[in-house]
Coordinates of C-alpha atoms in Angstrom, one line a residue:
X1 CA 59.2 -22.3 195.4
X2 CA 57.3 -24.1 192.6
X3 CA 59.9 -24.9 189.5
X4 CA 57.4 -26.2 187.0
X5 CA 53.9 -26.4 185.8
X6 CA 53.4 -29.6 187.7
X7 CA 53.5 -27.9 191.1
X8 CA 56.9 -29.2 192.0
X9 CA 58.6 -27.3 195.0
X10 CA 62.0 -26.8 195.9
X11 CA 63.6 -24.7 198.6
X12 CA 64.7 -21.1 197.3
X13 CA 68.7 -21.7 196.4
X14 CA 67.7 -25.3 195.0
X15 CA 64.7 -23.7 192.8
X16 CA 66.8 -21.0 191.6
X17 CA 70.0 -23.0 190.5
X18 CA 67.2 -26.0 188.9
X19 CA 65.8 -23.3 187.0
X20 CA 69.2 -22.2 185.3
X21 CA 70.0 -25.9 185.1
X22 CA 66.7 -26.7 183.1
X23 CA 67.1 -23.5 180.9
X24 CA 70.8 -24.4 180.0
X25 CA 69.7 -28.0 179.4
X26 CA 66.8 -26.8 176.9
X27 CA 69.4 -24.5 174.7
X28 CA 71.3 -27.7 174.5
X29 CA 68.2 -29.7 173.2
X30 CA 67.8 -31.6 176.5
X31 CA 64.6 -31.5 178.5
X32 CA 64.6 -31.8 182.5
X33 CA 61.5 -33.3 183.9
X34 CA 60.8 -33.5 187.8
X35 CA 59.3 -36.7 188.9
X36 CA 59.5 -35.7 192.5
X37 CA 60.8 -32.8 194.3
X38 CA 59.6 -31.6 197.9
X39 CA 58.1 -34.3 200.0
X40 CA 55.8 -34.2 203.0
X41 CA 56.9 -36.5 205.8
X42 CA 53.9 -38.9 205.7
X43 CA 54.8 -39.0 202.0
X44 CA 58.4 -40.3 202.9
X45 CA 56.9 -42.4 205.3
X46 CA 54.8 -44.4 202.5
X47 CA 57.7 -44.8 200.1
X48 CA 60.1 -45.9 203.2
X49 CA 57.1 -48.4 204.3
X50 CA 56.9 -49.7 200.9
X51 CA 60.9 -50.1 200.7
X52 CA 60.7 -52.1 204.0
X53 CA 58.1 -54.4 202.7
X54 CA 59.8 -55.0 199.3
X55 CA 63.0 -55.7 201.0
X56 CA 61.3 -58.1 203.6
X57 CA 60.0 -60.0 200.6
X58 CA 63.5 -60.0 198.8
X59 CA 64.8 -61.3 202.2
X60 CA 62.4 -64.1 202.2
X61 CA 62.8 -65.0 198.7
X62 CA 66.5 -65.5 199.6
X63 CA 66.0 -67.6 202.4
X64 CA 63.3 -69.8 200.5
X65 CA 65.7 -70.5 197.6
X66 CA 69.0 -71.2 200.0
X67 CA 67.1 -73.8 201.8
X68 CA 65.7 -75.6 198.4
X69 CA 62.1 -75.4 199.1
X70 CA 59.8 -76.2 196.2
X71 CA 57.1 -73.9 194.8
X72 CA 57.0 -69.9 194.1
X73 CA 57.7 -68.9 197.5
X74 CA 56.5 -66.1 199.5
X75 CA 53.8 -63.8 198.2
X76 CA 54.9 -61.5 195.7
X77 CA 55.2 -57.6 196.9
X78 CA 55.3 -54.8 194.3
X79 CA 58.6 -53.2 193.3
X80 CA 59.4 -50.3 195.6
X81 CA 62.5 -48.0 195.2
X82 CA 65.0 -47.6 198.2
X83 CA 63.9 -44.9 200.2
X84 CA 65.3 -43.0 203.4
X85 CA 63.6 -43.2 206.6
X86 CA 61.4 -40.1 207.3
X87 CA 63.5 -37.1 208.7
X88 CA 66.5 -38.6 206.6
X89 CA 65.4 -37.6 203.1
X90 CA 66.7 -34.3 201.5
X91 CA 63.4 -34.4 199.7
X92 CA 61.9 -33.0 202.7
X93 CA 63.7 -30.2 203.0
X94 CA 63.0 -29.4 199.1
X95 CA 66.7 -30.0 198.0
X96 CA 66.5 -33.1 196.0
X97 CA 64.7 -34.1 192.7
X98 CA 63.9 -37.2 190.8
X99 CA 64.2 -36.4 187.5
X100 CA 62.3 -38.6 184.6
X101 CA 64.9 -40.8 182.6
X102 CA 64.7 -41.6 178.8
X103 CA 64.1 -44.4 177.0
X104 CA 68.0 -44.9 176.1
X105 CA 68.4 -45.8 179.9
X106 CA 69.4 -49.2 180.8
X107 CA 66.9 -49.5 183.9
X108 CA 68.6 -53.2 184.6
X109 CA 72.4 -51.8 185.0
X110 CA 71.4 -48.2 185.9
X111 CA 73.8 -47.1 183.1
X112 CA 73.6 -43.5 182.4
X113 CA 73.4 -43.5 178.6
X114 CA 70.6 -41.1 177.4
X115 CA 70.9 -37.6 176.5
X116 CA 69.4 -36.2 179.9
X117 CA 71.6 -38.6 181.8
X118 CA 75.0 -37.5 179.5
X119 CA 73.9 -33.8 179.9
X120 CA 73.7 -34.0 183.5
X121 CA 76.9 -36.0 184.1
X122 CA 78.4 -33.0 182.3
X123 CA 76.7 -30.2 183.5
X124 CA 75.0 -30.5 186.9
X125 CA 77.6 -29.7 189.0
X126 CA 78.1 -26.2 187.0
X127 CA 74.6 -25.5 188.8
X128 CA 75.4 -27.0 192.3
X129 CA 73.4 -30.5 191.6
X130 CA 75.1 -33.5 192.7
X131 CA 74.4 -37.3 192.2
X132 CA 74.7 -38.3 195.7
X133 CA 73.0 -41.8 195.7
X134 CA 75.0 -44.1 193.6
X135 CA 72.1 -46.4 193.0
X136 CA 69.7 -43.8 191.9
X137 CA 70.9 -42.0 188.6
X138 CA 67.5 -40.1 188.8
X139 CA 68.2 -38.6 192.0
X140 CA 70.2 -35.1 192.5
X141 CA 70.5 -33.3 195.7
X142 CA 71.7 -29.4 195.6
X143 CA 74.8 -28.3 197.5
X144 CA 72.2 -26.6 200.0
X145 CA 71.8 -30.0 201.8
X146 CA 75.1 -31.9 201.3
X147 CA 78.9 -30.8 201.8
X148 CA 80.6 -30.7 198.6

């Protein structure tokens, strides 16, 4: 089910609860914007592959520095967020959203300090949405996909 004008889709129960949550946030002056929601398996595979490549780069850099080699080390690889393996992501069943974070967020420490983060911390559970990946404050999963 489409939940916004950008074409993001969620499964039926998650879509209904997300729309109710977005409306409630709006009444409180907070705008919820989805960056990603339902993902096809091939999209998840690309994200996972990018994360594996970035992780391998970080491991190579750690080894390079550990032996005290001079120079810049292995070729730089673009940053990629941690991603679940295909078939293991709740995005693939339309039960998770990655929400846009605001300028007030401290990206380096993952502190939740913007109006969006503060509102979600206080209210998301009322709409059956849970922050289930501690290292990703933008990621919320609907109760339909997790045991609460």
